[in-house]
CSV table of N, CA and C in Angstrom, one decimal:
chain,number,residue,atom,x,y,z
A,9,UNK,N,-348.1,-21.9,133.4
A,9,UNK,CA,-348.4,-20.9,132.4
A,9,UNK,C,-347.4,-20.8,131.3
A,10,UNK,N,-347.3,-21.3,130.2
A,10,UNK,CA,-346.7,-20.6,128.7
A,10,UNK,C,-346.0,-19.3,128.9
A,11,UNK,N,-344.8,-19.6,128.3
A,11,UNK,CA,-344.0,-18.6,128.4
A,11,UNK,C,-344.0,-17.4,127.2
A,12,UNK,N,-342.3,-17.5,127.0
A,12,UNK,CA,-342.2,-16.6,126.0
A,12,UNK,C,-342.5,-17.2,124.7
A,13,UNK,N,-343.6,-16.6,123.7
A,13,UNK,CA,-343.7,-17.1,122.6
A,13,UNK,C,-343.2,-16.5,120.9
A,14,UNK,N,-342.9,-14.8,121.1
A,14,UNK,CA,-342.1,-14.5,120.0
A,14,UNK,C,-341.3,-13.5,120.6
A,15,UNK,N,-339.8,-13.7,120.1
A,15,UNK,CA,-339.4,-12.6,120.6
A,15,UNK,C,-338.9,-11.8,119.0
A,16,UNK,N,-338.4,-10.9,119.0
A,16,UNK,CA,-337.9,-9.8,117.6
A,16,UNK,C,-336.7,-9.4,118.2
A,17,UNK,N,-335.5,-9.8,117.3
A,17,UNK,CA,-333.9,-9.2,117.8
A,17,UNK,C,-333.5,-8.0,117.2
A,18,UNK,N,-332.7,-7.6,117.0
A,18,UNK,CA,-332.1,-6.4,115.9
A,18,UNK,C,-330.7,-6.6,116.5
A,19,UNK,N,-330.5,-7.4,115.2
A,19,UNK,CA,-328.6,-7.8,115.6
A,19,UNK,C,-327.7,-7.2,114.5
A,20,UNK,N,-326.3,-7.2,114.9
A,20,UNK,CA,-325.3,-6.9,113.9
A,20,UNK,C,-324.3,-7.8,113.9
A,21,UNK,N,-324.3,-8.2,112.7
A,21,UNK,CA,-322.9,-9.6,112.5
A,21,UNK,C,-322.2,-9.0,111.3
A,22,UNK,N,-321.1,-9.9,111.0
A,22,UNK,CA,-320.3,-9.8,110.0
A,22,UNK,C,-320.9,-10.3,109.3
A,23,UNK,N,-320.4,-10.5,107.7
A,23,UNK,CA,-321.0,-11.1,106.6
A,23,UNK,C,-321.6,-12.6,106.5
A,24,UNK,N,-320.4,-13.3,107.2
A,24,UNK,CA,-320.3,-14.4,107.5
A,24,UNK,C,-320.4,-15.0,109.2
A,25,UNK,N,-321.3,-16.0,109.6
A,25,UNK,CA,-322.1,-16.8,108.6
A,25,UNK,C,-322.8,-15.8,107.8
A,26,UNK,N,-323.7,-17.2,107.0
A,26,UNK,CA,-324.8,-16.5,106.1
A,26,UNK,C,-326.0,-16.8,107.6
A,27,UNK,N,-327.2,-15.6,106.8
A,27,UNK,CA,-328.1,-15.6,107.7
A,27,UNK,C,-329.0,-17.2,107.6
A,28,UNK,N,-328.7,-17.7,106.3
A,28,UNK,CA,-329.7,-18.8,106.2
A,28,UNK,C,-329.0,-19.9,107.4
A,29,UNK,N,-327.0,-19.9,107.8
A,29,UNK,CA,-326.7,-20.6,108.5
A,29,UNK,C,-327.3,-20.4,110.1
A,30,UNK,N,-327.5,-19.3,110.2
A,30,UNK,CA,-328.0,-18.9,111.6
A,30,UNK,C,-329.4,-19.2,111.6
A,31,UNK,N,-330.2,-19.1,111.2
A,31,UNK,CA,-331.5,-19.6,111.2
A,31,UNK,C,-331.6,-20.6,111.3
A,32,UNK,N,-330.9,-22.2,110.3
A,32,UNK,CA,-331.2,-23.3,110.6
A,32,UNK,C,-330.6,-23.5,112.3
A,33,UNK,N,-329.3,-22.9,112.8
A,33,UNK,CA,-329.3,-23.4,113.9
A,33,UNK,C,-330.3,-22.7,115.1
A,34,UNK,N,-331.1,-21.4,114.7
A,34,UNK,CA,-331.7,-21.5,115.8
A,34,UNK,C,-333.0,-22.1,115.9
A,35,UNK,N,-333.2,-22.5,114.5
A,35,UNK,CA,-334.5,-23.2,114.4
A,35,UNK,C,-334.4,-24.7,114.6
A,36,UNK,N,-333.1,-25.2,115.1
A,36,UNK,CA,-333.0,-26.6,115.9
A,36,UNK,C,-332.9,-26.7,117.5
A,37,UNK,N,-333.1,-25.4,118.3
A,37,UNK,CA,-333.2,-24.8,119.5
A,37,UNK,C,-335.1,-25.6,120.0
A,38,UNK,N,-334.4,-26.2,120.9
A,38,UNK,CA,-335.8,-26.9,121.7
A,38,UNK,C,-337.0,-25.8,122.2
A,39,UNK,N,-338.3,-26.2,121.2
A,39,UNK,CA,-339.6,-25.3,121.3
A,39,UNK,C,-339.7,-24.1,120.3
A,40,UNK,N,-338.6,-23.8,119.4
A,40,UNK,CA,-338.4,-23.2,118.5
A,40,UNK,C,-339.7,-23.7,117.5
A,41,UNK,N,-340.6,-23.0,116.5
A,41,UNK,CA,-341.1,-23.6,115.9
A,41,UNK,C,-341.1,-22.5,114.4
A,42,UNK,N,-340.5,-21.4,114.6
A,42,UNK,CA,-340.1,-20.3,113.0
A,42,UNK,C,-339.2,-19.7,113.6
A,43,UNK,N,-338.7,-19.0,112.7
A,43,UNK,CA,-337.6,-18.0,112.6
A,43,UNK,C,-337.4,-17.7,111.1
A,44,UNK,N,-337.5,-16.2,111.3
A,44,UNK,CA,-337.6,-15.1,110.0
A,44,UNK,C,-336.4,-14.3,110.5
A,45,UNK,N,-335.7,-14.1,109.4
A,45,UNK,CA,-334.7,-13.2,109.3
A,45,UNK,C,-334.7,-12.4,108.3
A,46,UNK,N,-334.6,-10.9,108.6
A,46,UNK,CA,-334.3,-10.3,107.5
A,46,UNK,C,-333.2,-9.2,107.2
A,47,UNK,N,-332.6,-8.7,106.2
A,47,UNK,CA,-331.6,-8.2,106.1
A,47,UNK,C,-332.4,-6.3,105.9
A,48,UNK,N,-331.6,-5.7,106.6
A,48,UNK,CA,-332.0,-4.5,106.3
A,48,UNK,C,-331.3,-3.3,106.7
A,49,UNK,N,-329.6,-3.4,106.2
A,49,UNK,CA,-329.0,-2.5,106.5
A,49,UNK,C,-327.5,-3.5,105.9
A,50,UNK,N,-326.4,-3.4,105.1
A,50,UNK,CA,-325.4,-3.7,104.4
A,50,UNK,C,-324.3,-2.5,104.2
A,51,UNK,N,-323.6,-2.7,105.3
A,51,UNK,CA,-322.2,-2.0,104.5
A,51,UNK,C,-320.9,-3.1,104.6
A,52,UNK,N,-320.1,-2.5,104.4
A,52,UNK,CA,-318.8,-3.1,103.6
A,52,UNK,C,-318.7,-4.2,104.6
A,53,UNK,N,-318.2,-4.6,105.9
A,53,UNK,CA,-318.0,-5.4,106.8
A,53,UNK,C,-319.2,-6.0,108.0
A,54,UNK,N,-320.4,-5.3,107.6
A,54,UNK,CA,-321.6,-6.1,108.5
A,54,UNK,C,-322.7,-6.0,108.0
A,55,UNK,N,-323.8,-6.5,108.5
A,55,UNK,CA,-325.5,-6.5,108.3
A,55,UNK,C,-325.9,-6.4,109.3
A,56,UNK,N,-327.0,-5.5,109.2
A,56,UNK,CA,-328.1,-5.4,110.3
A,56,UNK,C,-329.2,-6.8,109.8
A,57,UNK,N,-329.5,-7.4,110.7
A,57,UNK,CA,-330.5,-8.1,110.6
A,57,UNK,C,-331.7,-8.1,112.1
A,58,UNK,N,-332.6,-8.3,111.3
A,58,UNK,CA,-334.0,-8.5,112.1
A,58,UNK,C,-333.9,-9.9,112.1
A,59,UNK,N,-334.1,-10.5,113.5
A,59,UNK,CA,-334.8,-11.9,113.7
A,59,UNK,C,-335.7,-12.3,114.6
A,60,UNK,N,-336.8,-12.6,113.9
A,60,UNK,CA,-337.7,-12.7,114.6
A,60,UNK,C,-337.8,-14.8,115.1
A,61,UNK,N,-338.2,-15.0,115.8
A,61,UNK,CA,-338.3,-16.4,116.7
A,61,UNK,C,-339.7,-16.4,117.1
A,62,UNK,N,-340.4,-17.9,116.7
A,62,UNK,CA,-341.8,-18.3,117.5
A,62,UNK,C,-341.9,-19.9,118.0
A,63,UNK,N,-342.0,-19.8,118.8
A,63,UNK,CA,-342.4,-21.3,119.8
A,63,UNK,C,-343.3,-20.9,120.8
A,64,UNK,N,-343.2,-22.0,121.8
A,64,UNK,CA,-343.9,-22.1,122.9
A,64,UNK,C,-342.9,-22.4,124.2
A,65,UNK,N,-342.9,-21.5,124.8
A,65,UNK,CA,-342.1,-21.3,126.2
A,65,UNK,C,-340.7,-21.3,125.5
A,66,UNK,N,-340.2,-20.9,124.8
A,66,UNK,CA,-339.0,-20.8,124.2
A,66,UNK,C,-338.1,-19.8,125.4
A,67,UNK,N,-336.5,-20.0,124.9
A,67,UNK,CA,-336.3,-19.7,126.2
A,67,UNK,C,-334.5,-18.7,125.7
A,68,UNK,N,-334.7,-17.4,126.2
A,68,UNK,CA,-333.7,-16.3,125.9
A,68,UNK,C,-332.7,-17.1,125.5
A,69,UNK,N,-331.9,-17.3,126.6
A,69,UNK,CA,-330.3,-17.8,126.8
A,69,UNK,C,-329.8,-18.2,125.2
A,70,UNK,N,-330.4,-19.6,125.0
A,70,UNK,CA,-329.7,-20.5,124.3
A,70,UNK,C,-329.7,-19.8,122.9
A,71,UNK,N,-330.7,-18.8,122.5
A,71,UNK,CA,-330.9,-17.6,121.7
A,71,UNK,C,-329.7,-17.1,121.1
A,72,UNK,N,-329.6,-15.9,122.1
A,72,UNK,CA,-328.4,-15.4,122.8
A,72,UNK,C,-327.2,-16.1,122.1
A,73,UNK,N,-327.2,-17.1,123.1
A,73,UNK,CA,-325.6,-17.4,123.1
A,73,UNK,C,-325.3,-18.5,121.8
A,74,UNK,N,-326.2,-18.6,121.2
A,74,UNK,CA,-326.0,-19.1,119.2
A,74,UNK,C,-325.7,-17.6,118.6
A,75,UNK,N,-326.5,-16.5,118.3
A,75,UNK,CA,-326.1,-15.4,117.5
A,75,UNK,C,-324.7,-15.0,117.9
A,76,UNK,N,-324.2,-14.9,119.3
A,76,UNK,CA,-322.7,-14.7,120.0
A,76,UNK,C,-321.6,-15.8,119.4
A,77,UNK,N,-321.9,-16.7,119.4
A,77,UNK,CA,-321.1,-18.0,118.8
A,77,UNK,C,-320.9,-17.8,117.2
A,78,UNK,N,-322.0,-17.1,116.4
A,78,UNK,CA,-321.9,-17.0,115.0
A,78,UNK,C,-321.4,-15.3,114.4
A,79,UNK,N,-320.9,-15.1,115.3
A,79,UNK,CA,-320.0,-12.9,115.5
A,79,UNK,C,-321.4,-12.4,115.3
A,80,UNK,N,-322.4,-12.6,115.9
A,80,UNK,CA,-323.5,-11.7,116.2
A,80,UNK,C,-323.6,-10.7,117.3
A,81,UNK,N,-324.3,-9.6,117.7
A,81,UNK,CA,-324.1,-8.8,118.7
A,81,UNK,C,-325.5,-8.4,118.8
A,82,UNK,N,-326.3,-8.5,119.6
A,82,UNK,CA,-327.7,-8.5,119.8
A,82,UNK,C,-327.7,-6.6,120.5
A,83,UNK,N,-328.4,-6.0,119.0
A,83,UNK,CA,-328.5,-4.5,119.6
A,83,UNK,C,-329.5,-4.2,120.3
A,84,UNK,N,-330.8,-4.8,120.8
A,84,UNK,CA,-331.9,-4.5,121.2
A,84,UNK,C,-332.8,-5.9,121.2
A,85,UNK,N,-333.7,-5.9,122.4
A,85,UNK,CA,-335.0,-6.6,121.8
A,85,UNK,C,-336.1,-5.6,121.7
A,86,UNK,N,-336.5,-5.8,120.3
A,86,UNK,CA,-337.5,-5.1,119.7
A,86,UNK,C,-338.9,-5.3,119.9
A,87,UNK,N,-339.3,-6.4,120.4
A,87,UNK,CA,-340.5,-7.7,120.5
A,87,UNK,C,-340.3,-8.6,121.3
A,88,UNK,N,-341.2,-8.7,122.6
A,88,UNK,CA,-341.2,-9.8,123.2
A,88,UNK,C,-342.9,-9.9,123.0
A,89,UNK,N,-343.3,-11.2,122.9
A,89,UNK,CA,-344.6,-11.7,122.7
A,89,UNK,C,-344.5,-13.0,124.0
A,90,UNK,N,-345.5,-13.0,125.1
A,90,UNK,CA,-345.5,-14.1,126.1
A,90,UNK,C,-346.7,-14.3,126.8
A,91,UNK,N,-347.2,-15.6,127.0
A,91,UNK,CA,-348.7,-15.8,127.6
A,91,UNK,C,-349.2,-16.9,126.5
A,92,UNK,N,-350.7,-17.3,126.7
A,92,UNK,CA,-351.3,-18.4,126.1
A,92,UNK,C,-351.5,-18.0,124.5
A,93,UNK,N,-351.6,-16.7,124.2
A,93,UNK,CA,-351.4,-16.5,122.8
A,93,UNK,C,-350.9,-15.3,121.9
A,94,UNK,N,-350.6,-15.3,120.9
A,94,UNK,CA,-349.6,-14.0,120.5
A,94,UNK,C,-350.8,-13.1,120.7
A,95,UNK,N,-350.6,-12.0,121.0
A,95,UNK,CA,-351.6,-10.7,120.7
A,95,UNK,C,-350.9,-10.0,119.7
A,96,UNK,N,-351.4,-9.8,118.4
A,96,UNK,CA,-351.7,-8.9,117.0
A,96,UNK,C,-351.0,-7.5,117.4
A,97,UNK,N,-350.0,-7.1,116.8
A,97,UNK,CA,-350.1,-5.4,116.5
A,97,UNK,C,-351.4,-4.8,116.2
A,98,UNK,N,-351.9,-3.8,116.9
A,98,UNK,CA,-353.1,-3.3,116.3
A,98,UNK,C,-352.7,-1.5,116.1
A,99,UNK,N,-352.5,-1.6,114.8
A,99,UNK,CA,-352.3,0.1,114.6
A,99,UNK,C,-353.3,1.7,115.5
A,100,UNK,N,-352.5,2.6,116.0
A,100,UNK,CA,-353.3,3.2,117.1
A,100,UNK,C,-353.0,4.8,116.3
A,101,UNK,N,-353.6,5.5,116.1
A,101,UNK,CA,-353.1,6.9,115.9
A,101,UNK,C,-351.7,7.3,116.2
A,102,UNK,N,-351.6,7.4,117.4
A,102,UNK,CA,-350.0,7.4,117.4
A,102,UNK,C,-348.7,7.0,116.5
A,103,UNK,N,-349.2,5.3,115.9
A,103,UNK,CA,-348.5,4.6,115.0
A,103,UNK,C,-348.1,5.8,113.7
A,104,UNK,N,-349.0,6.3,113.2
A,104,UNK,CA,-349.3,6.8,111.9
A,104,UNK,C,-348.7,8.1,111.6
């Protein structure tokens, strides 16, 4: 059975790396097939970023322990997506 196929981070790093440096190395991570990063939160000494990750049976750990190696600190997983296909956000009243 197909594993994990997206997961969504909400991390905090220092300035440096740049996010484009972290992305190319997670998007050389075996079964990796995207990675979106976005910036949405900037003060003097850090970023909040969003990263989102998509493959097939892709796998936590090695995740992890790249954002940790680059002064990242993983505040949350926001999104896990797992099984034979992503299933869609579908907006519900409650959303709104």
């Amino acid at each position: 059975m197909p594993g994990l196929r997206r997961i969504v981070l909400d991390v905090l790093k220092v300035h440096e790396p740049k996010i484009t440096d972290i992305s190319m190395k997670l998007c050389a991570l075996d079964k990796v097939e995207g990675v979106n990063i976005s910036v949405y939160e900037i003060d003097k000494q850090t970023e909040n970023i969003k990263i989102t990750i998509e493959g097939n049976d892709i796998d936590y750990k090695p995740i992890k322990e790249i954002i940790e190696s680059m002064n990242g600190v993983i505040h949350s997983i926001d999104e896990v997506a797992a099984g034979k296909t992503i299933i869609e956000k579908v907006i519900t009243p409650q959303d709104r």
